[in-house]
Structures are given as structure tokens and as C-alpha cells.
Short mmCIF file of C-alpha atoms in Angstrom, two decimals:
data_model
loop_
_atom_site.label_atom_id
_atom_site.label_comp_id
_atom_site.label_asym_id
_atom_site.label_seq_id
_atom_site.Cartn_x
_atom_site.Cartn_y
_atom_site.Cartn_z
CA UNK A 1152 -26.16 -14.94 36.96
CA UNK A 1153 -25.25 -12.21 34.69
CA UNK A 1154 -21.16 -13.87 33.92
CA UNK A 1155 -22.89 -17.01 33.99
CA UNK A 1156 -25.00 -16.34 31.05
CA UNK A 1157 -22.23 -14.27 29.30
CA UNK A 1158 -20.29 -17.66 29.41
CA UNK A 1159 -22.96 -19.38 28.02
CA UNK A 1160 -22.87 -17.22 24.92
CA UNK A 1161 -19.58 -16.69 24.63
CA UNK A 1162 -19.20 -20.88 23.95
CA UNK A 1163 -22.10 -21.09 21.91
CA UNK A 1164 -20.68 -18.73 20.06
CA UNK A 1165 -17.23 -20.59 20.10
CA UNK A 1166 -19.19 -23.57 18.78
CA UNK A 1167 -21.21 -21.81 16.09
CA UNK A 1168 -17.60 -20.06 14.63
CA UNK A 1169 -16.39 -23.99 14.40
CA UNK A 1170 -18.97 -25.04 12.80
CA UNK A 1171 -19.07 -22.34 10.33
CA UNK A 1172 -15.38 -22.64 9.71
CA UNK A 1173 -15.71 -26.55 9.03
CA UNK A 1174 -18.61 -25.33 6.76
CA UNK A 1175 -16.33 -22.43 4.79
CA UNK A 1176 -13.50 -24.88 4.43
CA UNK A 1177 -15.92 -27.75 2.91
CA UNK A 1178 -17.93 -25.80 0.54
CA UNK A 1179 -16.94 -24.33 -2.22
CA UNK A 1180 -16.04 -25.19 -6.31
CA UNK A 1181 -14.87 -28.19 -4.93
CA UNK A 1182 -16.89 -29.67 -2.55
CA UNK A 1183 -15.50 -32.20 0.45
CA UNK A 1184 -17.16 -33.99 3.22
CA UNK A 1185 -17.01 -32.26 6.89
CA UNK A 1186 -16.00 -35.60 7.94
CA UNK A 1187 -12.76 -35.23 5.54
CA UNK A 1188 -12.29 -31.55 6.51
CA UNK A 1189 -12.16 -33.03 10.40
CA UNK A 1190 -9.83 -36.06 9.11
CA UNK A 1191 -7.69 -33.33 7.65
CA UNK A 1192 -7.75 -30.88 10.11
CA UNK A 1193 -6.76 -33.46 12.54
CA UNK A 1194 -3.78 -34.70 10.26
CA UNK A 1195 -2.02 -30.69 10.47
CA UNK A 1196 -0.85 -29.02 7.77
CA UNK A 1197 1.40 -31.52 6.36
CA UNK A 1198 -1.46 -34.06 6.17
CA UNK A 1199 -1.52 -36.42 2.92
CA UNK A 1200 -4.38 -35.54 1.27
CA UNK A 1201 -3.75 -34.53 -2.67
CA UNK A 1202 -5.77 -32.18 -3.98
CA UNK A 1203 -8.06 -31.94 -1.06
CA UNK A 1204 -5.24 -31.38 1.55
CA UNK A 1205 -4.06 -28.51 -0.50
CA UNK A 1206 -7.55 -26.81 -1.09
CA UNK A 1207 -8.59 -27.20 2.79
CA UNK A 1208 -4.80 -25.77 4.14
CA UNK A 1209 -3.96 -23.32 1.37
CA UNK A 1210 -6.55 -22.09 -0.13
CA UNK A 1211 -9.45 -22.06 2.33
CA UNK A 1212 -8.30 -22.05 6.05
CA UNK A 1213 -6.09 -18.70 5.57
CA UNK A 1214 -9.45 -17.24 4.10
CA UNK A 1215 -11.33 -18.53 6.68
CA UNK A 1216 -8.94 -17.46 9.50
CA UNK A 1217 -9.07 -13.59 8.03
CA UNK A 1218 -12.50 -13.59 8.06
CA UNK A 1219 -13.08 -14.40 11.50
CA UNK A 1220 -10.04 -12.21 11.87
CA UNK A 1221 -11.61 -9.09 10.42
CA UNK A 1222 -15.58 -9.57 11.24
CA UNK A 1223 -13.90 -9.85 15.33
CA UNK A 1224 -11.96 -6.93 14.48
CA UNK A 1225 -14.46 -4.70 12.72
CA UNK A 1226 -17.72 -5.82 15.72
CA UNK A 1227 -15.32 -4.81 18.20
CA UNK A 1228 -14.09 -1.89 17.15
CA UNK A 1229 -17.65 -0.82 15.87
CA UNK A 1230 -18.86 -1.20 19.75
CA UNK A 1231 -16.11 1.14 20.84
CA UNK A 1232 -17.21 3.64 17.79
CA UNK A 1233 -20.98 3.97 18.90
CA UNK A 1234 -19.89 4.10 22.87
CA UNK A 1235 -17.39 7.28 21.89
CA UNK A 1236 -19.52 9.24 20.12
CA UNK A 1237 -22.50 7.66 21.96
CA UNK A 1238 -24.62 6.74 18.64
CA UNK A 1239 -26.02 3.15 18.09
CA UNK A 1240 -25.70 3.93 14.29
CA UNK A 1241 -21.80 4.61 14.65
CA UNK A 1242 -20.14 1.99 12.49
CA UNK A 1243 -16.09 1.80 10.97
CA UNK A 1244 -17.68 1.97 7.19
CA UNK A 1245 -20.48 4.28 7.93
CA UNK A 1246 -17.92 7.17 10.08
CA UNK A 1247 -16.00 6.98 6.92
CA UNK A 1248 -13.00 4.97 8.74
CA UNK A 1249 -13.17 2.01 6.04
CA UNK A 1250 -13.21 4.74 3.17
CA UNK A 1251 -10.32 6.59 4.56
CA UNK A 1252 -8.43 3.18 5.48
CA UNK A 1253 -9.33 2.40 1.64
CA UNK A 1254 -8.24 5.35 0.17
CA UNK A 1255 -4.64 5.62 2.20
CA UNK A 1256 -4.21 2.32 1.08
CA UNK A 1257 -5.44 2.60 -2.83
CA UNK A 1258 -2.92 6.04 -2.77
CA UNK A 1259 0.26 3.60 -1.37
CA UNK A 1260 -0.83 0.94 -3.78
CA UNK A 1261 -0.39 3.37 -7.00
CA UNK A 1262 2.29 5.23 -5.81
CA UNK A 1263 4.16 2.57 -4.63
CA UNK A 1264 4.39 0.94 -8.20
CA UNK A 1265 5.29 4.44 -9.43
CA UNK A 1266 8.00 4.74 -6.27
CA UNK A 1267 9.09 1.45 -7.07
CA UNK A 1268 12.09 0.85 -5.47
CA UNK A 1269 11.61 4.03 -3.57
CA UNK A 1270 10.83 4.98 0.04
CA UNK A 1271 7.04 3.42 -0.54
CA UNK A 1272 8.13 0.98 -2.53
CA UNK A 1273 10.51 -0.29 -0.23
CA UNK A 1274 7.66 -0.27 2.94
CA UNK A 1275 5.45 -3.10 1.31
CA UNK A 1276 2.64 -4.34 2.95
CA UNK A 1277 3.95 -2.19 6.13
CA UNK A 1278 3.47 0.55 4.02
CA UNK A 1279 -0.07 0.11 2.97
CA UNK A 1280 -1.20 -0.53 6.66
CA UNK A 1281 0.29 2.82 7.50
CA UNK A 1282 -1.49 4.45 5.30
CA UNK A 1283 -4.72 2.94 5.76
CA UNK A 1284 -4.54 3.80 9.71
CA UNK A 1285 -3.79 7.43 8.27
CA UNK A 1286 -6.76 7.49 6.38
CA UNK A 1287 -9.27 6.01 8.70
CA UNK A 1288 -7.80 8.22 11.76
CA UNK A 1289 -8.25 11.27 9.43
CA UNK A 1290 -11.43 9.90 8.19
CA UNK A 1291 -12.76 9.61 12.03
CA UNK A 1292 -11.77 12.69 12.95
CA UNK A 1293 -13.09 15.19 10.51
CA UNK A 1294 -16.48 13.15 11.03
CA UNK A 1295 -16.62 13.80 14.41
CA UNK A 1296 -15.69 17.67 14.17
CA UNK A 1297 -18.39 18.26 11.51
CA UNK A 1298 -21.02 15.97 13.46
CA UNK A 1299 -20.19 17.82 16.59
CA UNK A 1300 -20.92 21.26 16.13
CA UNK A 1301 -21.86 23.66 18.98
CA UNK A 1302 -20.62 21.10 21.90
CA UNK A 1303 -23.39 18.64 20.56
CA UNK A 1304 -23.95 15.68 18.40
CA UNK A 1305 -27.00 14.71 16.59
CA UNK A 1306 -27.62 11.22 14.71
CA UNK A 1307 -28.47 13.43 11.51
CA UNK A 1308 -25.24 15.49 11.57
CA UNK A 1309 -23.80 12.50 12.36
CA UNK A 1310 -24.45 10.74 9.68
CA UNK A 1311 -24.81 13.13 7.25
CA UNK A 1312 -20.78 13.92 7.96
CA UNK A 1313 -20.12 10.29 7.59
CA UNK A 1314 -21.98 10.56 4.37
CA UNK A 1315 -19.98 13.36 2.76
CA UNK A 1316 -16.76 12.32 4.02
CA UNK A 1317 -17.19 8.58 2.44
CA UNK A 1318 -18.32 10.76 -0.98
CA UNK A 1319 -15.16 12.71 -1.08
CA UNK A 1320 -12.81 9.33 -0.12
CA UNK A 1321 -14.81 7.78 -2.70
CA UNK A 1322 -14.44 10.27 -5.37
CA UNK A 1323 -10.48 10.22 -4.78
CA UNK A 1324 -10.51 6.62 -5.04
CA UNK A 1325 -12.04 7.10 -8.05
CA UNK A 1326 -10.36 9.74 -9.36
CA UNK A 1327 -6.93 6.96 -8.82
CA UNK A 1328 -9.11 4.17 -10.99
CA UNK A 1329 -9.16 6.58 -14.40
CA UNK A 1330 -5.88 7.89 -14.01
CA UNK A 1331 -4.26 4.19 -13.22
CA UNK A 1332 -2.95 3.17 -16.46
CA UNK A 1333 -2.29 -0.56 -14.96
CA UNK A 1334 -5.58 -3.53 -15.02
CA UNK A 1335 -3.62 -4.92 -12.20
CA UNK A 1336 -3.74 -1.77 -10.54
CA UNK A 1337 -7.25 -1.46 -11.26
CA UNK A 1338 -8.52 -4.64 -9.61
CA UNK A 1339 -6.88 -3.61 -6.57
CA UNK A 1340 -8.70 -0.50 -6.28
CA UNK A 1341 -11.73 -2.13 -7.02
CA UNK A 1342 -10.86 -4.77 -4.25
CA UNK A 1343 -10.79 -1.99 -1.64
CA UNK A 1344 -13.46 -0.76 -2.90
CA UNK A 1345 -15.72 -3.14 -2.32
CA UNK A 1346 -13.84 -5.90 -0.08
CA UNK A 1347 -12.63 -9.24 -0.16
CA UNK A 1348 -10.93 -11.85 1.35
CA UNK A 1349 -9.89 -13.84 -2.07
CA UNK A 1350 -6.85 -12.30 -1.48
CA UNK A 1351 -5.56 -14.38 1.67
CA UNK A 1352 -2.22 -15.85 1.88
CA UNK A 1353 -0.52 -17.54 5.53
CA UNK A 1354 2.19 -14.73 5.25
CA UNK A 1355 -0.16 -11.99 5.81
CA UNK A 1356 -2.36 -12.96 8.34
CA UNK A 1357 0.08 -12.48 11.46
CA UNK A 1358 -0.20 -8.61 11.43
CA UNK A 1359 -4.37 -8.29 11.46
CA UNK A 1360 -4.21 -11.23 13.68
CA UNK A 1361 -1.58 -9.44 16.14
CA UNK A 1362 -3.90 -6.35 15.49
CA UNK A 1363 -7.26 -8.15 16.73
CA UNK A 1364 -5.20 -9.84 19.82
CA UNK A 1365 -3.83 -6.87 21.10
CA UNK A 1366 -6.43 -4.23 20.34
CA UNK A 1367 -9.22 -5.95 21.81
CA UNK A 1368 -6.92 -6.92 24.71
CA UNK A 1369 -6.75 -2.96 25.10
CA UNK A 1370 -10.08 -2.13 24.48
CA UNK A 1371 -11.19 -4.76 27.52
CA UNK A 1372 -9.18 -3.04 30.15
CA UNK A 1373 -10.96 0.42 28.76
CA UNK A 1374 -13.68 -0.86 29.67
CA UNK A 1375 -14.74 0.67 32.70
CA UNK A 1376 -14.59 3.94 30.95
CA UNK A 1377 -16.23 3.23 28.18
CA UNK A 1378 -19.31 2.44 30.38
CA UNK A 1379 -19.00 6.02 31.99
CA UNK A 1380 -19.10 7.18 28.24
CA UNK A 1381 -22.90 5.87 28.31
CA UNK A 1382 -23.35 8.07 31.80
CA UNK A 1383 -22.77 11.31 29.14
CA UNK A 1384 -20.02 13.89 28.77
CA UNK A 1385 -21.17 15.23 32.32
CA UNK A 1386 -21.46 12.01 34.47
CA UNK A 1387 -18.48 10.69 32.81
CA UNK A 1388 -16.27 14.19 33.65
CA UNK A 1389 -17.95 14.04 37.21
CA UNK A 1390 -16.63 10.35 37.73
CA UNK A 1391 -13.26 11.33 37.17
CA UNK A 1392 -12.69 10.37 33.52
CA UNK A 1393 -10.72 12.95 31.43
CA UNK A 1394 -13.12 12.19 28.46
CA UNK A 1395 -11.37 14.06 25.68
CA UNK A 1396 -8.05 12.18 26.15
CA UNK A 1397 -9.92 9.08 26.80
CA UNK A 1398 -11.68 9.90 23.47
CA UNK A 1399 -8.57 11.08 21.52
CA UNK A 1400 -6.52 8.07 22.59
CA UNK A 1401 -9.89 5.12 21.75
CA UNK A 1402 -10.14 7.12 18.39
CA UNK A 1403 -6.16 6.32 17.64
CA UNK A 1404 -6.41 3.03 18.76
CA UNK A 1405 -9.35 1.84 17.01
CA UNK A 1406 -8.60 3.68 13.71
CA UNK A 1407 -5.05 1.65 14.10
CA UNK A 1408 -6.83 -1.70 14.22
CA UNK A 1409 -9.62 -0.41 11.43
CA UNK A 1410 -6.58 0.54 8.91
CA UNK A 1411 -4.53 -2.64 9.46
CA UNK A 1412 -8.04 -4.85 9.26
CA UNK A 1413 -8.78 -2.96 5.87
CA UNK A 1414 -5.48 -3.09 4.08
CA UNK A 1415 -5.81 -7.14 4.81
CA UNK A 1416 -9.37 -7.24 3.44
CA UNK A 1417 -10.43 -4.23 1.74
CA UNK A 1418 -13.28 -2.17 2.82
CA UNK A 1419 -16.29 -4.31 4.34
CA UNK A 1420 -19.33 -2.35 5.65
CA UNK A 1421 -22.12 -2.73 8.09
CA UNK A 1422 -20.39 -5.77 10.38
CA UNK A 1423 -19.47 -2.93 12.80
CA UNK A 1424 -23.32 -1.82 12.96
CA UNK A 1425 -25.00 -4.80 13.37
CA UNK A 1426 -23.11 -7.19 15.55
CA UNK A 1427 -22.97 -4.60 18.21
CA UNK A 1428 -26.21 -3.98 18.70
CA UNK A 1429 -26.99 -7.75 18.45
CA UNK A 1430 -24.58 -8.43 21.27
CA UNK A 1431 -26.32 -5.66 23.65
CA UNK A 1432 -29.45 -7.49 23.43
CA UNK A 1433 -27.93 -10.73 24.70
CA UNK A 1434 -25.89 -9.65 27.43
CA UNK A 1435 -26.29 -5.97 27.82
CA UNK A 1436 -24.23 -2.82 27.35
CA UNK A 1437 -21.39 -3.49 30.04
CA UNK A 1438 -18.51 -3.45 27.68
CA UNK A 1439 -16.44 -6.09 29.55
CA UNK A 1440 -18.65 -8.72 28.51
CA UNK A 1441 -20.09 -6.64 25.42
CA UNK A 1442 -16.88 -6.80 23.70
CA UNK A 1443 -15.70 -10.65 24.06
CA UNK A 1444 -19.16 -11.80 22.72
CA UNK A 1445 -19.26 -9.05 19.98
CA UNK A 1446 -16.00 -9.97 18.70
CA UNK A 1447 -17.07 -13.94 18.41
CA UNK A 1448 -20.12 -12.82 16.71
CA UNK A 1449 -18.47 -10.62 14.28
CA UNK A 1450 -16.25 -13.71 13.57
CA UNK A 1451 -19.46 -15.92 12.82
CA UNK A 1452 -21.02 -12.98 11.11
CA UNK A 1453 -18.69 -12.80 8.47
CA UNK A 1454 -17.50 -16.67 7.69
CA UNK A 1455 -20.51 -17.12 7.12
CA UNK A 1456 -21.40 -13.79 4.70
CA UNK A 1457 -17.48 -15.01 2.73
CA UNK A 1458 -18.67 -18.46 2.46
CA UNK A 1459 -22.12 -16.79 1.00
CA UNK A 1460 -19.93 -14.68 -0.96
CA UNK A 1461 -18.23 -17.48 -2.80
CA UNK A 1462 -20.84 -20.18 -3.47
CA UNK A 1463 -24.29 -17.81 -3.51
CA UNK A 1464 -23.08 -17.71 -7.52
CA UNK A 1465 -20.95 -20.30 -7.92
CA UNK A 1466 -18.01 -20.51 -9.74
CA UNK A 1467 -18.20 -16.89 -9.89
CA UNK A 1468 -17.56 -14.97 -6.74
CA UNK A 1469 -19.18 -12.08 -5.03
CA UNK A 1470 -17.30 -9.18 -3.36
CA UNK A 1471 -18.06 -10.30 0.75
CA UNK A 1472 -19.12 -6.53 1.36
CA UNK A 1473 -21.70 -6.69 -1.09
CA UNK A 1474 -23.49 -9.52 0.58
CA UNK A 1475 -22.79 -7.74 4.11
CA UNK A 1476 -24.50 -4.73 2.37
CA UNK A 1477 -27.28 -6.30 1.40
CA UNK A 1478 -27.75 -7.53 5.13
CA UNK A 1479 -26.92 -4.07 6.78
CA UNK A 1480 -28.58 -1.81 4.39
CA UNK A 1481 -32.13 -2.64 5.55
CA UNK A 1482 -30.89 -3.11 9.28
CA UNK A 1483 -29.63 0.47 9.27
CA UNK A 1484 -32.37 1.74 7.86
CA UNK A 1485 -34.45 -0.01 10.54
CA UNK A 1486 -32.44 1.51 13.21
CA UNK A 1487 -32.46 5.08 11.95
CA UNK A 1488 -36.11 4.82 11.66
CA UNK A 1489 -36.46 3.17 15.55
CA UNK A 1490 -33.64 6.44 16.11
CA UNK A 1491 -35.95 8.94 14.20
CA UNK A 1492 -38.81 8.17 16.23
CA UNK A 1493 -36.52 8.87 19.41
CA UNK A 1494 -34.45 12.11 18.96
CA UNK A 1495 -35.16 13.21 14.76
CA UNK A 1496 -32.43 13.11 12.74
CA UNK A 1497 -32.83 15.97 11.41
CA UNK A 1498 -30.39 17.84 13.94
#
């Protein structure tokens, strides 16, 4: 009963991320029929269609496809975040992992002009995907050292650590803004700053893509020990699982996704928090069907905050990860009030 309702979800799901991309690649500026986005779609990319052929397979569908791309990527890995460090309010953007993906990537982005022809000039986008999985791991793991003091975590140190680490990325970040002499360089700190997916071209969507595919194809077969995770250090030692190299190994692999998702979209907060937890209540906390239905729903979640993004204001855009701010500030401070009443957060 229990796969047969996953299924269920899992194609509603698939339906409801259709619909919403035939809805991002209709609306917009320019505004075309679903019935010619279908026509279109059905044509392939080298369909006759003028102006409208262009907008729907150049300009729309690659921003489209990265953000299903990234909100998969970032619901995904923010279920594996709260099951390793066993906190529903564990999130990519709130552990600092988005900051530090942003500010690796921000530091390759300045120096690289400066390098130019040099070694970090040379790596290109490779480059700034390196550096943002530097920055997130690094980011993730001086969170959980702080937050974990004394053998034990507490949602308050928790997120407190999260908290200072995101102030010191952000400073640094900063700190690159007034010292770039370069507007160009400017918006693209700016841009990781506050995320986008304005930015999205066909050439660079095969890396977060391969990212997504093969990650999550990972994270599934951990998922058996994931679930001991929930059992607690203990139960999950007594089972058999090694938990710190389980842990140390999830953290790399997740962070690796988290920096190549970022450096594709900048830094986009709250998906990780809120998917998650909306998954568990429709099929549970087994991660095996937990993550398949969270990464569909992070896909929905955010097509549909981008195409929010670009037409709430229209013809002027807003950053996506303001709009999934607004939407995931009050959620999280719903949670760590229903967490307050639990276990304090004072810790």
C-alpha cells in the first residue's frame, strides 16, 4: 500500500512539474498560448516558429530546465542534511553550504579576471564549481564542529553556528563587492548573492544536470543508512553502520552537488527546508521513497517561485531567492517555534 501510494505521488508530481514548465515557458514579457508552447514543443528545437520558437527554446526552456534542475538538487540534498545531523531545520542555505558555495565561487570569479589567462583563468566554469564545492564543504563542516560541542547537538547551537558562519561568508563576499573595481564584476557577486537563474544558457546545464543524476542516484542506494541515522548515533553504531565515515563521506557528497548547483544558479535559500519536510508528511521518513518525491517537489517548488520571480513585477525581474525567502522565512520560523516547544533552542 505504502509503494503504491508513493507512486501515486511521485506521477502527480510528474504531472504538476509539466504543467508548471508549460506554464514558465508561456508566461512571461511575451506572452504565448500553452497550446503554441505544446505545438512547439512538439516541433523540437528546430521548429519554425519566429520569434516565438526562439523565446520558448532559447530563452525559456534552458531556464526552466535549471530550475527544476536545482530546486531537485537543493530538496534532495536538504533531506540528506537534516537526516545527518538529525535536525528538521537543517537546510544547504541555512548550514551555511550556499554561502560558502557562494563565496568560493565570488573569490574564483574576481580572481579569475585578475589571473586572466592564468591557472584560474584557464579552469572556467570548472573552476568556479571547484571552488564553490570548497566553500560549501568547508562551510558544512565548521557548522557542524561548532554545533556539536561536547558529543551533542542542539537545534540552537545549531543554528546559531549556521548563523555566524553565513555572517562571516557574507561579510567576505562583501568585502570582494567594494574592493571589485569592475560593474560587471559587481553584478555577479550580487547574483550569488542573492540567486538567479537569468543566467541560463544550453552549454551549461549538462554539469548540474550530471550532478542531480548521479548524486541522487547515490544518495538512493544510501538509503538504508540514512534511515539508521534516525535510530540515533547509538542504534545506528549498534546496527553495524560506521556512522562517522558514513557521515564524512554524505557530507562530501552532498556539499559536491550543493557547490556545482550554486555556481549554476547562485545562492537560493529555504527550498532545502521546506520541501523535505513537505515530502515526510506525504509518504513518510523512509528515505528510499523520501528522496524521489522530494526531488520532484523541489523541481515544482522552484519553476514555479522563477516563473513568480519574473512576472510577479513584470518587465522587471526579481532575484528567485528572494521570493523563496519570502516563502521560507515564515515556514522556518514556524518550525523552530513547533522545535522550541519540543527540545528549547536554547542549547
Amino acid at each position: 500500500m505504502k509503494r503504491g501510494r508513493t507512486t501515486t505521488v511521485l506521477l502527480l508530481l510528474a504531472a504538476a512539474l509539466a504543467a508548471s514548465a508549460v506554464a514558465g515557458l508561456a508566461l512571461g514579457p511575451v506572452r504565448i498560448a500553452p497550446g503554441r508552447v505544446l505545438d512547439l514543443l512538439l516541433a523540437g528545437p528546430g521548429a519554425r516558429g519566429g520569434a516565438f520558437a526562439s523565446i520558448v527554446w532559447d530563452v525559456r526552456m534552458p531556464r526552466v530546465l535549471l530550475g527544476a534542475v536545482v530546486g531537485a538538487g537543493l530538496a534532495v540534498t536538504g533531506t540528506v542534511l537534516q537526516a545527518l545531523v538529525r535536525n528538521r531545520l537543517a537546510d544547504p542555505f541555512l548550514l551555511g553550504a550556499s554561502s560558502g558555495a557562494s563565496a568560493g565561487a565570488v573569490l574564483v570569479i574576481v580572481f579569475g579576471a585578475a589571473a586572466g589567462a592564468g591557472a584560474i583563468g584557464a579552469l572556467g566554469g570548472a573552476g568556479v564549481s571547484l571552488a564553490a564545492f570548497a566553500g560549501s564543504m568547508a562551510a558544512l563542516v565548521t557548522v557542524y564542529a561548532l554545533a556539536r560541542r561536547g558529543g551533542t547537538m542542539t537545534t540552537g547551537r545549531l543554528i546559531l553556528a549556521g548563523v555566524a558562519v553565513q555572517y562571516v561568508l557574507s561579510a567576505l563576499t562583501s568585502l570582494v563587492l567594494v574592493l571589485s573595481a569592475s560593474p560587471d564584476q559587481v553584478r555577479s557577486v550580487l547574483f550569488w548573492t542573492l540567486g538567479g537563474l537569468g543566467g541560463a544558457r544550453w552549454g551549461e546545464l549538462a554539469l548540474p544536470t550530471a550532478a542531480l543524476f548521479v548524486g541522487t542516484g547515490l544518495l538512493v542506494t544510501l538509503a538504508r543508512p540514512l534511515d539508521l541515522l534516525l535510530a540515533g548515533e547509538e542504534g545506528a553504531h549498534t546496527l553495524g553502520l560506521d556512522t562517522g565515515r558514513f557521515r564524512a563521506a554524505a557530507f562530501v557528497l552532498t556539499s559536491l552537488v550543493i557547490g556545482v548547483l550554486v555556481a549554476s544558479s547562485g545562492a537560493i535559500g529555504f527550498v532545502g527546508l521546506m520541501v523535505p519536510h513537505a515530502a515526510r508528511m506525504v509518504v513518510g521518513a523512509g528515505h528510499r521513497a523520501l528522496l524521489p518525491v522530494a526531488a520532484l517537489g523541489g523541481a515544482v517548488f522552484l519553476t514555479l517561485a522563477d516563473l513568480l520571480a519574473r512576472t510577479a513585477a513584470a518587465p522587471e525581474e526579481i532575484p528567485v531567492g528572494v521570493v523563496t525567502a519570502l516563502v521560507g522565512g515564515p515556514f522556518f520560523l514556524w518550525m523552530l517555534r513547533r522545535s522550541g516547544r519540543s527540545e528549547g533552542v536554547t542549547g
